[in-house]
Tab-separated table of C-alpha atoms and ligand atoms in Angstrom:
chain	number	residue	atom	x	y	z
A	1	MET	CA	-227.193	88.634	-78.178
A	2	LYS	CA	-224.930	90.581	-75.902
A	3	SER	CA	-221.287	89.384	-75.368
A	4	GLU	CA	-220.186	88.666	-71.919
A	5	ASN	CA	-217.173	90.750	-72.474
A	6	PRO	CA	-218.423	94.352	-73.371
A	7	ILE	CA	-215.292	96.298	-73.379
A	8	ALA	CA	-214.253	99.789	-73.365
A	9	ILE	CA	-212.677	101.799	-76.298
A	10	GLY	CA	-212.418	105.352	-75.046
A	11	ALA	CA	-215.824	106.301	-73.963
A	12	THR	CA	-217.773	103.710	-75.645
A	13	THR	CA	-218.119	99.978	-75.301
A	14	CYS	CA	-218.288	97.412	-78.048
A	15	ASP	CA	-218.558	93.631	-78.327
A	16	THR	CA	-215.403	91.680	-78.968
A	17	ALA	CA	-213.540	89.079	-77.224
A	18	SER	CA	-210.551	91.343	-76.546
A	19	PRO	CA	-209.992	93.248	-73.285
A	20	ARG	CA	-209.300	96.671	-74.330
A	21	PHE	CA	-207.899	98.707	-77.009
A	22	ASP	CA	-206.012	101.633	-75.792
A	23	ASP	CA	-204.787	104.702	-77.755
A	24	LEU	CA	-201.844	103.755	-79.696
A	25	ASN	CA	-198.960	105.053	-77.604
A	26	PRO	CA	-195.623	103.208	-78.500
A	27	PRO	CA	-192.934	103.730	-75.880
A	28	PRO	CA	-190.250	106.132	-76.785
A	29	ARG	CA	-187.268	104.082	-78.296
A	30	LEU	CA	-184.022	104.957	-79.884
A	31	LEU	CA	-183.560	102.632	-82.833
A	32	MET	CA	-180.054	101.605	-83.261
A	33	GLY	CA	-180.434	98.046	-84.772
A	34	PRO	CA	-179.716	97.200	-88.422
A	35	GLY	CA	-183.177	98.747	-89.420
A	36	PRO	CA	-185.733	100.300	-89.098
A	37	VAL	CA	-184.245	103.267	-87.415
A	38	ASP	CA	-185.845	106.343	-86.206
A	39	VAL	CA	-187.851	108.191	-88.748
A	40	ASP	CA	-186.975	111.835	-89.366
A	41	PRO	CA	-189.764	114.029	-88.004
A	42	ARG	CA	-190.040	115.754	-91.304
A	43	VAL	CA	-190.968	112.482	-92.934
A	44	LEU	CA	-193.649	111.894	-90.318
A	45	ARG	CA	-194.998	115.230	-90.872
A	46	ALA	CA	-195.136	114.630	-94.730
A	47	MET	CA	-196.954	111.489	-94.286
A	48	SER	CA	-199.695	113.389	-92.439
A	49	MET	CA	-200.455	115.627	-95.347
A	50	PRO	CA	-203.918	114.994	-97.050
A	51	LEU	CA	-204.351	112.334	-99.647
A	52	LEU	CA	-204.874	113.225	-103.149
A	53	GLY	CA	-206.250	111.074	-106.034
A	54	GLN	CA	-203.782	109.061	-107.925
A	55	PHE	CA	-204.386	110.925	-111.045
A	56	ASP	CA	-204.568	114.233	-109.726
A	57	PRO	CA	-202.229	116.433	-111.586
A	58	VAL	CA	-200.719	117.602	-108.385
A	59	PHE	CA	-200.155	114.002	-107.315
A	60	THR	CA	-198.599	112.841	-110.620
A	61	GLY	CA	-196.512	115.804	-110.354
A	62	TYR	CA	-195.227	114.618	-107.101
A	63	MET	CA	-194.749	111.089	-108.869
A	64	ASN	CA	-192.432	112.789	-111.283
A	65	GLU	CA	-190.811	114.633	-108.656
A	66	VAL	CA	-190.015	111.218	-106.855
A	67	MET	CA	-188.421	109.977	-109.955
A	68	ALA	CA	-186.202	112.719	-110.308
A	69	LEU	CA	-184.997	112.806	-106.512
A	70	TYR	CA	-184.280	109.042	-106.721
A	71	ARG	CA	-182.354	109.387	-109.754
A	72	ALA	CA	-180.218	111.870	-107.931
A	73	LEU	CA	-179.762	109.600	-104.953
A	74	TYR	CA	-179.095	106.584	-107.343
A	75	GLN	CA	-176.535	108.641	-109.306
A	76	THR	CA	-178.266	107.646	-112.534
A	77	GLN	CA	-179.844	108.860	-115.625
A	78	ASN	CA	-182.155	106.037	-115.779
A	79	HIS	CA	-185.732	107.227	-116.776
A	80	TRP	CA	-187.258	104.232	-115.061
A	81	THR	CA	-186.615	105.121	-111.383
A	82	PHE	CA	-189.608	104.981	-109.306
A	83	LEU	CA	-191.280	103.258	-106.174
A	84	VAL	CA	-192.797	99.708	-105.663
A	85	ASP	CA	-195.358	99.800	-102.801
A	86	GLY	CA	-194.036	97.176	-100.428
A	87	THR	CA	-191.109	96.720	-98.255
A	88	ALA	CA	-187.545	96.522	-99.866
A	89	ARG	CA	-188.093	92.948	-100.748
A	90	ALA	CA	-191.200	93.997	-103.111
A	91	GLY	CA	-188.492	95.978	-105.005
A	92	ILE	CA	-186.072	93.108	-105.308
A	93	GLU	CA	-188.935	90.711	-106.218
A	94	THR	CA	-190.279	93.107	-108.743
A	95	ILE	CA	-187.007	93.364	-110.682
A	96	LEU	CA	-186.101	89.630	-110.501
A	97	THR	CA	-189.617	88.372	-111.114
A	98	SER	CA	-189.859	90.488	-114.112
A	99	VAL	CA	-186.429	89.604	-115.583
A	100	ILE	CA	-186.105	85.927	-114.858
A	101	SER	CA	-188.095	83.713	-117.122
A	102	PRO	CA	-188.478	80.144	-116.144
A	103	GLY	CA	-185.238	78.222	-116.848
A	104	ASP	CA	-182.944	81.243	-116.966
A	105	ARG	CA	-179.645	80.820	-115.169
A	106	VAL	CA	-178.971	83.090	-112.198
A	107	LEU	CA	-175.770	83.617	-110.255
A	108	VAL	CA	-175.903	84.694	-106.799
A	109	PRO	CA	-172.677	85.548	-104.716
A	110	ILE	CA	-173.766	84.979	-101.164
A	111	PHE	CA	-171.877	86.671	-98.278
A	112	GLY	CA	-174.806	86.758	-95.705
A	113	ARG	CA	-178.433	86.169	-95.118
A	114	PHE	CA	-179.672	88.461	-97.898
A	115	GLY	CA	-177.816	86.639	-100.735
A	116	HIS	CA	-179.811	83.627	-99.581
A	117	LEU	CA	-182.841	85.836	-99.910
A	118	LEU	CA	-181.853	86.670	-103.539
A	119	CYS	CA	-181.549	82.963	-104.104
A	120	GLU	CA	-184.934	82.302	-102.691
A	121	ILE	CA	-186.712	84.838	-104.874
A	122	ALA	CA	-184.895	83.734	-108.196
A	123	ARG	CA	-185.652	80.157	-107.579
A	124	ARG	CA	-189.395	81.002	-106.966
A	125	ALA	CA	-189.180	82.793	-110.295
A	126	ARG	CA	-188.213	79.455	-111.667
A	127	ALA	CA	-184.594	80.305	-112.362
A	128	GLU	CA	-181.773	77.654	-112.388
A	129	VAL	CA	-179.601	79.477	-109.628
A	130	ASP	CA	-175.852	79.005	-109.210
A	131	THR	CA	-174.133	80.236	-106.113
A	132	ILE	CA	-170.797	81.094	-104.854
A	133	GLU	CA	-170.361	81.633	-101.018
A	134	ALA	CA	-167.905	83.820	-99.092
A	135	GLU	CA	-167.518	83.194	-95.433
A	136	TRP	CA	-169.756	85.570	-93.342
A	137	GLY	CA	-167.663	88.554	-92.412
A	138	THR	CA	-165.898	88.704	-95.618
A	139	VAL	CA	-166.663	89.756	-99.249
A	140	PHE	CA	-165.683	88.705	-102.790
A	141	ASP	CA	-162.758	89.630	-104.746
A	142	PRO	CA	-164.149	90.566	-108.075
A	143	SER	CA	-162.094	88.023	-109.835
A	144	ALA	CA	-164.099	85.160	-107.822
A	145	ILE	CA	-167.228	86.518	-109.504
A	146	GLU	CA	-165.598	86.705	-112.853
A	147	ASP	CA	-164.523	83.052	-112.529
A	148	ALA	CA	-167.992	82.109	-111.877
A	149	VAL	CA	-169.593	84.057	-114.592
A	150	ARG	CA	-166.960	82.617	-117.240
A	151	ARG	CA	-167.593	78.951	-115.858
A	152	ARG	CA	-171.334	78.988	-116.362
A	153	PRO	CA	-172.497	82.285	-118.056
A	154	PRO	CA	-175.667	83.387	-116.468
A	155	LYS	CA	-178.590	85.770	-117.739
A	156	LEU	CA	-178.414	87.654	-114.535
A	157	VAL	CA	-175.960	88.115	-111.588
A	158	ALA	CA	-177.686	89.222	-108.493
A	159	VAL	CA	-175.726	90.710	-105.616
A	160	VAL	CA	-176.334	92.471	-102.162
A	161	HIS	CA	-174.312	95.594	-101.916
A	162	GLY	CA	-174.455	95.921	-98.239
A	163	ASP	CA	-175.470	92.949	-96.190
A	164	THR	CA	-176.894	93.897	-92.858
A	165	SER	CA	-176.629	90.322	-91.462
A	166	THR	CA	-172.755	90.694	-91.580
A	167	THR	CA	-172.340	94.532	-91.853
A	168	MET	CA	-170.144	93.822	-94.920
A	169	ALA	CA	-170.300	95.997	-98.138
A	170	GLN	CA	-169.308	94.230	-101.321
A	171	PRO	CA	-167.253	96.379	-103.688
A	172	LEU	CA	-169.216	96.885	-106.956
A	173	ALA	CA	-167.147	99.065	-109.145
A	174	ASP	CA	-165.696	96.240	-111.112
A	175	ILE	CA	-168.640	93.798	-111.244
A	176	GLY	CA	-170.787	95.705	-113.686
A	177	ALA	CA	-167.802	95.586	-116.333
A	178	ILE	CA	-167.374	91.783	-115.748
A	179	CYS	CA	-171.186	91.231	-116.364
A	180	ARG	CA	-171.086	93.359	-119.659
A	181	ARG	CA	-168.107	91.325	-120.745
A	182	TYR	CA	-170.162	88.080	-120.432
A	183	ASP	CA	-173.458	89.945	-121.622
A	184	ALA	CA	-175.139	89.267	-118.233
A	185	LEU	CA	-177.386	91.677	-116.469
A	186	LEU	CA	-176.435	92.882	-112.871
A	187	PHE	CA	-178.938	93.342	-110.244
A	188	VAL	CA	-177.953	94.809	-106.847
A	189	ASP	CA	-179.847	95.077	-103.639
A	190	ALA	CA	-178.940	98.354	-102.128
A	191	THR	CA	-181.435	98.278	-99.216
A	192	ALA	CA	-178.777	99.000	-96.501
A	193	THR	CA	-176.528	101.367	-98.497
A	194	ILE	CA	-178.621	103.897	-100.416
A	195	SER	CA	-177.522	107.318	-99.086
A	196	GLY	CA	-175.239	105.891	-96.628
A	197	ILE	CA	-172.308	104.882	-98.691
A	198	ASP	CA	-171.571	105.699	-102.388
A	199	LEU	CA	-173.752	103.887	-104.963
A	200	ARG	CA	-172.990	104.824	-108.579
A	201	VAL	CA	-175.426	103.083	-110.465
A	202	ASP	CA	-174.386	104.393	-113.999
A	203	GLU	CA	-170.732	104.599	-113.476
A	204	TRP	CA	-170.704	100.998	-112.078
A	205	GLN	CA	-172.960	99.684	-114.704
A	206	LEU	CA	-175.604	98.222	-112.479
A	207	ASP	CA	-178.470	97.365	-114.598
A	208	GLY	CA	-181.193	97.000	-111.877
A	209	VAL	CA	-181.124	98.290	-108.192
A	210	ALA	CA	-183.761	98.134	-105.420
A	211	ALA	CA	-183.847	99.522	-102.027
A	212	GLY	CA	-186.006	100.602	-99.195
A	213	LEU	CA	-186.601	103.487	-96.872
A	214	GLN	CA	-186.048	102.127	-93.296
A	215	LYS	CA	-182.265	102.185	-93.245
A	216	CYS	CA	-179.965	105.427	-94.224
A	217	LEU	CA	-182.943	107.151	-95.560
A	218	SER	CA	-184.669	107.242	-92.330
A	219	GLY	CA	-188.234	106.711	-93.534
A	220	PRO	CA	-190.802	103.903	-92.375
A	221	PRO	CA	-190.575	100.459	-94.336
A	222	GLY	CA	-193.295	100.180	-96.734
A	223	SER	CA	-191.831	101.707	-100.095
A	224	ALA	CA	-189.191	100.266	-102.459
A	225	PRO	CA	-187.278	102.816	-104.651
A	226	ILE	CA	-185.949	101.084	-107.747
A	227	THR	CA	-184.039	102.034	-110.792
A	228	VAL	CA	-183.562	100.064	-114.242
A	229	ASN	CA	-181.673	100.808	-117.201
A	230	GLU	CA	-182.662	100.145	-120.922
A	231	ARG	CA	-181.173	96.529	-120.861
A	232	VAL	CA	-183.663	95.506	-118.271
A	233	GLU	CA	-186.301	97.683	-120.098
A	234	ALA	CA	-185.836	95.720	-123.143
A	235	CYS	CA	-185.850	92.375	-121.410
A	236	VAL	CA	-189.137	93.275	-119.625
A	237	ARG	CA	-190.961	94.699	-122.786
A	238	ARG	CA	-190.407	91.487	-124.365
A	239	ARG	CA	-192.827	90.157	-121.752
A	240	ARG	CA	-195.356	93.117	-121.806
A	241	HIS	CA	-198.917	92.409	-120.984
A	242	VAL	CA	-201.723	94.506	-120.028
A	243	GLU	CA	-204.750	93.377	-118.022
A	244	GLN	CA	-207.792	92.993	-120.065
A	245	GLY	CA	-210.228	95.421	-118.316
A	246	ILE	CA	-207.639	98.353	-119.182
A	247	ARG	CA	-206.058	96.996	-122.265
A	248	PRO	CA	-205.734	99.848	-124.935
A	249	ALA	CA	-207.176	99.093	-128.293
A	250	GLY	CA	-204.609	97.510	-130.629
A	251	PHE	CA	-202.352	96.766	-127.915
A	252	VAL	CA	-199.760	94.278	-129.011
A	253	PRO	CA	-198.175	92.137	-126.227
A	254	GLY	CA	-194.600	91.025	-125.993
A	255	ASP	CA	-193.585	87.691	-127.356
A	256	GLY	CA	-191.816	86.414	-124.157
A	257	PRO	CA	-193.631	84.677	-121.295
A	258	VAL	CA	-196.039	86.693	-119.340
A	259	ILE	CA	-194.455	87.904	-115.974
A	260	GLN	CA	-195.825	85.493	-113.354
A	261	SER	CA	-196.764	88.219	-110.862
A	262	ASN	CA	-199.397	90.812	-111.500
A	263	TYR	CA	-198.447	93.296	-108.704
A	264	MET	CA	-194.655	92.966	-109.319
A	265	ASP	CA	-195.052	93.149	-113.309
A	266	LEU	CA	-192.334	95.881	-114.005
A	267	SER	CA	-193.529	96.417	-117.549
A	268	MET	CA	-197.152	97.352	-116.176
A	269	LEU	CA	-195.428	99.526	-113.388
A	270	MET	CA	-193.600	101.282	-116.153
A	271	ASP	CA	-196.809	101.866	-117.888
A	272	TYR	CA	-198.342	103.349	-114.656
A	273	TRP	CA	-195.304	105.505	-114.031
A	274	SER	CA	-195.090	106.736	-117.703
A	275	GLU	CA	-197.111	109.664	-119.015
A	276	HIS	CA	-199.764	107.343	-120.176
A	277	ARG	CA	-200.562	106.488	-116.361
A	278	LEU	CA	-202.083	103.203	-117.411
A	279	ASN	CA	-203.903	102.145	-114.327
A	280	HIS	CA	-202.341	99.323	-112.163
A	281	HIS	CA	-202.356	99.659	-108.366
A	282	THR	CA	-203.641	102.596	-106.307
A	283	GLU	CA	-200.386	104.273	-105.495
A	284	ALA	CA	-199.680	104.366	-101.772
A	285	THR	CA	-200.065	108.096	-101.298
A	286	SER	CA	-198.627	108.464	-97.804
A	287	MET	CA	-195.703	106.216	-98.452
A	288	LEU	CA	-195.067	108.215	-101.557
A	289	TYR	CA	-195.064	111.251	-99.511
A	290	ALA	CA	-192.663	109.596	-97.144
A	291	ALA	CA	-190.361	108.614	-99.961
A	292	ARG	CA	-190.322	111.979	-101.556
A	293	GLU	CA	-189.439	113.621	-98.163
A	294	THR	CA	-186.694	111.089	-97.175
A	295	ALA	CA	-185.028	111.759	-100.588
A	296	ARG	CA	-185.402	115.519	-100.298
A	297	VAL	CA	-183.801	115.604	-96.917
A	298	ALA	CA	-181.022	113.345	-98.019
A	299	LEU	CA	-180.280	115.351	-101.168
A	300	ALA	CA	-180.516	118.816	-99.025
A	301	GLU	CA	-177.708	117.525	-96.947
A	302	GLY	CA	-175.761	116.352	-99.889
A	303	LEU	CA	-174.722	112.974	-100.706
A	304	GLU	CA	-171.071	113.441	-99.902
A	305	ALA	CA	-171.698	115.107	-96.803
A	306	ARG	CA	-174.098	112.423	-95.731
A	307	PHE	CA	-171.576	109.599	-96.529
A	308	ALA	CA	-169.107	111.649	-94.466
A	309	ARG	CA	-171.485	111.840	-91.508
A	310	HIS	CA	-172.036	107.970	-91.611
A	311	ARG	CA	-168.367	107.385	-91.720
A	312	ARG	CA	-167.563	109.872	-88.894
A	313	VAL	CA	-170.181	108.619	-86.528
A	314	GLY	CA	-169.512	105.083	-87.417
A	315	GLN	CA	-165.602	105.632	-86.556
A	316	ALA	CA	-166.668	107.139	-83.178
A	317	LEU	CA	-168.965	104.163	-82.205
A	318	VAL	CA	-166.168	101.859	-83.069
A	319	ALA	CA	-163.539	103.708	-81.101
A	320	GLY	CA	-165.743	103.522	-78.193
A	321	LEU	CA	-166.330	99.849	-78.465
A	322	ARG	CA	-162.795	99.188	-78.952
A	323	ALA	CA	-161.953	101.132	-75.710
A	324	MET	CA	-164.419	98.837	-73.872
A	325	GLY	CA	-162.115	95.970	-75.129
A	326	LEU	CA	-164.922	94.612	-77.411
A	327	LYS	CA	-163.913	92.826	-80.551
A	328	LEU	CA	-165.534	93.960	-83.829
A	329	PHE	CA	-166.941	91.330	-86.271
A	330	GLY	CA	-165.660	90.745	-89.721
A	331	ASP	CA	-163.263	92.412	-92.265
A	332	ALA	CA	-162.785	95.856	-91.161
A	333	ASP	CA	-161.780	96.988	-94.556
A	334	HIS	CA	-165.107	96.049	-95.872
A	335	LYS	CA	-167.428	96.915	-93.188
A	336	MET	CA	-170.284	99.277	-93.697
A	337	PRO	CA	-169.594	102.488	-91.707
A	338	HIS	CA	-173.256	102.639	-90.540
A	339	VAL	CA	-173.743	99.133	-89.332
A	340	THR	CA	-171.268	97.657	-86.823
A	341	GLY	CA	-171.071	93.974	-85.749
A	342	VAL	CA	-169.747	93.477	-82.348
A	343	GLU	CA	-168.698	89.983	-81.007
A	344	ILE	CA	-170.629	89.030	-77.788
A	345	PRO	CA	-167.967	88.507	-75.108
A	346	HIS	CA	-167.632	84.837	-74.001
A	347	GLY	CA	-169.877	84.089	-71.024
A	348	VAL	CA	-172.309	86.965	-71.636
A	349	ASN	CA	-175.899	86.394	-72.318
A	350	GLY	CA	-176.402	88.624	-75.446
A	351	ASP	CA	-180.072	88.557	-75.338
A	352	ALA	CA	-180.142	89.714	-71.644
A	353	VAL	CA	-177.916	92.498	-72.491
A	354	ARG	CA	-180.161	93.543	-75.459
A	355	SER	CA	-183.191	93.352	-73.156
A	356	ALA	CA	-181.630	95.452	-70.555
A	357	MET	CA	-180.543	98.116	-73.038
A	358	LEU	CA	-184.207	98.145	-74.346
A	359	ASP	CA	-185.838	98.108	-70.810
A	360	ASP	CA	-183.523	100.386	-68.936
A	361	PHE	CA	-182.465	102.714	-71.684
A	362	GLY	CA	-185.044	102.378	-74.360
A	363	ILE	CA	-182.379	101.674	-76.972
A	364	GLU	CA	-182.671	98.913	-79.357
A	365	ILE	CA	-179.817	97.013	-80.887
A	366	GLY	CA	-179.855	94.014	-82.951
A	367	THR	CA	-178.655	90.315	-82.916
A	368	SER	CA	-177.921	88.536	-86.112
A	369	PHE	CA	-178.942	85.542	-88.055
A	370	GLY	CA	-177.883	82.090	-89.034
A	371	PRO	CA	-174.363	81.353	-88.032
A	372	LEU	CA	-174.050	84.640	-86.314
A	373	HIS	CA	-177.130	84.290	-84.151
A	374	GLY	CA	-176.101	84.848	-80.666
A	375	ARG	CA	-172.506	85.403	-81.607
A	376	ILE	CA	-172.735	89.149	-82.455
A	377	TRP	CA	-174.905	92.351	-81.788
A	378	ARG	CA	-175.452	94.786	-84.595
A	379	ILE	CA	-175.591	98.391	-83.925
A	380	GLY	CA	-176.755	100.784	-86.701
A	381	THR	CA	-176.080	104.535	-86.994
A	382	MET	CA	-178.003	105.314	-89.988
A	383	GLY	CA	-179.770	108.339	-91.229
A	384	TYR	CA	-181.627	110.395	-88.525
A	385	THR	CA	-180.166	108.154	-85.951
A	386	CYS	CA	-176.550	108.825	-86.908
A	387	ARG	CA	-175.645	111.472	-84.591
A	388	LYS	CA	-173.012	112.021	-81.976
A	389	GLN	CA	-175.462	112.029	-78.793
A	390	ASN	CA	-176.965	108.838	-80.006
A	391	VAL	CA	-173.620	107.041	-80.137
A	392	LEU	CA	-172.826	108.513	-76.608
A	393	PHE	CA	-176.166	107.168	-75.247
A	394	CYS	CA	-175.559	103.738	-76.744
A	395	LEU	CA	-171.948	103.339	-75.686
A	396	ALA	CA	-173.033	104.410	-72.082
A	397	ALA	CA	-175.947	102.042	-71.982
A	398	LEU	CA	-174.031	99.177	-73.575
A	399	GLU	CA	-171.243	99.619	-70.940
A	400	ALA	CA	-173.771	99.635	-68.053
A	401	ALA	CA	-175.605	96.677	-69.327
A	402	LEU	CA	-172.471	94.649	-69.834
A	403	ARG	CA	-171.147	95.392	-66.340
A	404	ARG	CA	-174.407	94.396	-65.015
A	405	HIS	CA	-174.357	91.102	-66.754
A	406	GLY	CA	-170.975	90.064	-65.591
A	407	ALA	CA	-168.551	91.496	-68.265
A	408	GLY	CA	-165.535	93.322	-66.642
A	409	VAL	CA	-165.576	96.398	-69.052
A	410	PRO	CA	-163.762	99.440	-67.991
A	411	ALA	CA	-166.017	102.280	-66.578
A	412	GLY	CA	-166.224	105.296	-68.626
A	413	ARG	CA	-163.795	104.568	-71.263
A	414	ALA	CA	-166.016	104.112	-74.202
A	415	VAL	CA	-167.759	107.547	-73.971
A	416	ASP	CA	-164.414	109.154	-73.637
A	417	ALA	CA	-162.906	107.360	-76.646
A	418	ALA	CA	-166.031	108.236	-78.649
A	419	LEU	CA	-165.750	111.909	-77.575
A	420	ASP	CA	-162.093	111.923	-78.440
A	421	ALA	CA	-162.869	110.610	-81.881
A	422	PHE	CA	-165.590	113.266	-82.524
A	423	ALA	CA	-162.982	115.947	-81.252
A	424	ALA	CA	-160.152	114.648	-83.665
A	425	PRO	CA	-160.023	115.958	-87.155
A	426	ALA	CA	-161.736	113.677	-89.830
A	427	VAL	CA	-159.564	110.978	-91.031
A	428	ASP	CA	-160.595	111.441	-94.802
A	429	ASN	CA	-160.644	114.561	-96.870
A	430	VAL	CA	-164.530	114.573	-97.403
A	431	HIS	CA	-166.283	117.344	-95.918
A	432	ASN	CA	-168.225	116.156	-92.815
A	433	ALA	CA	-171.685	117.272	-91.798
A	434	ARG	CA	-172.172	118.115	-88.240
A	435	PRO	CA	-173.093	114.774	-86.600
B	1	LIG	C1	-179.683	94.043	-97.291
B	1	LIG	C2	-181.175	93.893	-97.254
B	1	LIG	N1	-181.807	93.563	-98.246
B	1	LIG	C3	-183.170	93.370	-98.087
B	1	LIG	C4	-183.809	93.421	-96.906
B	1	LIG	C5	-185.394	93.154	-96.807
B	1	LIG	O1	-186.022	94.332	-96.617
B	1	LIG	P1	-187.563	94.412	-96.173
B	1	LIG	O2	-187.657	93.869	-94.823
B	1	LIG	O3	-187.880	95.914	-96.128
B	1	LIG	O4	-188.316	93.618	-97.161
B	1	LIG	C6	-183.157	93.797	-95.850
B	1	LIG	C7	-183.790	94.122	-94.457
B	1	LIG	O5	-183.289	94.291	-93.470
B	1	LIG	C8	-181.856	94.124	-95.904
B	1	LIG	O6	-181.044	94.336	-94.915
């Protein structure tokens, strides 16, 4: 029977309850929130390349290239450096679920929302989770983490490197050595920091690290680059299991408990990314192209130059915000250069200002979570978005939106201050890429 709502799709009609499906035509936006940010056009182009079969030698060649590219980004020699198909938390969950056996003790130092996410994932993996908490807007002194590890030695310490909810970056250089002293593994969530600030996986003795593409790498969300060392490998190999339908003759499983997730079984993912290419999922072809291109672009710029660009652009944004009389959130010494928390001035409706920026200027900035919801805005200057012009647009738009929403900010000072900051010599010795 014909529906009463025949509707048009292009030139044809079809029977559905929905009124009309137009061509996908998202409005132009400048994404200056805490992620996702604008995708580099080179990455979009890479994603439009034709698909290949997952065992095509050209495609497995690309997989090997991806491993090499991410080793360079992670500053590691770890062989097991590859992609998990899913957003950043898929990478986090893969490592945590594969390392944690029911009853294992895990310590999570929490300094923002994403520390709570690590607890949540660890608890679902049936860990006994201990936490220590730092006030949002601060980070831990390594001695506080060492005290907690000494008090109740865990199998694993799981910590966030840069927590976008608070904009803080936890210094990691000493934490790895602490974990080794107490024979604990160290997992790090580097979603917000990869290619934005220094991340030395081998030198800092980080055992397992997970990230995503949608922040400083300027790719789309949906692929999670991870790296794990031989300590993690030894742990998951004890839990090795292969699905019956593809199990090689004579296969001897590990003697540990089977990893609860099939999709996120690190040992099966290693088999898939090994030269044996033991079938697991169907690799997300276009996302692998995206991950390859984001890494290629970042490494072509050079890590030091990229870090310096993030610092320089972040400093100019801060100069402009301060010139407007706005207060920055949190401990300035530990703030990530590429995500800036701004206190919403008293009496100003933060959501109305954000809406004005989106509606009038097409610029997205973020709010925050939990205790910071409605208290701060978060402005991201990451990857492809991290450019002089974008900072100037954003400051001009924020100033106009604030003035229209009752905040008496001085006209024109923010853009001037940012221009001055860009004109001044860099305050560090690192070579700066052009913003
Ligand atoms: C620090 C951090 N960890 C984890 C995540 C979760 O990432 P996803 O949403 O890609 O799963 C985010 C996302 O914003 C993040 O900022």
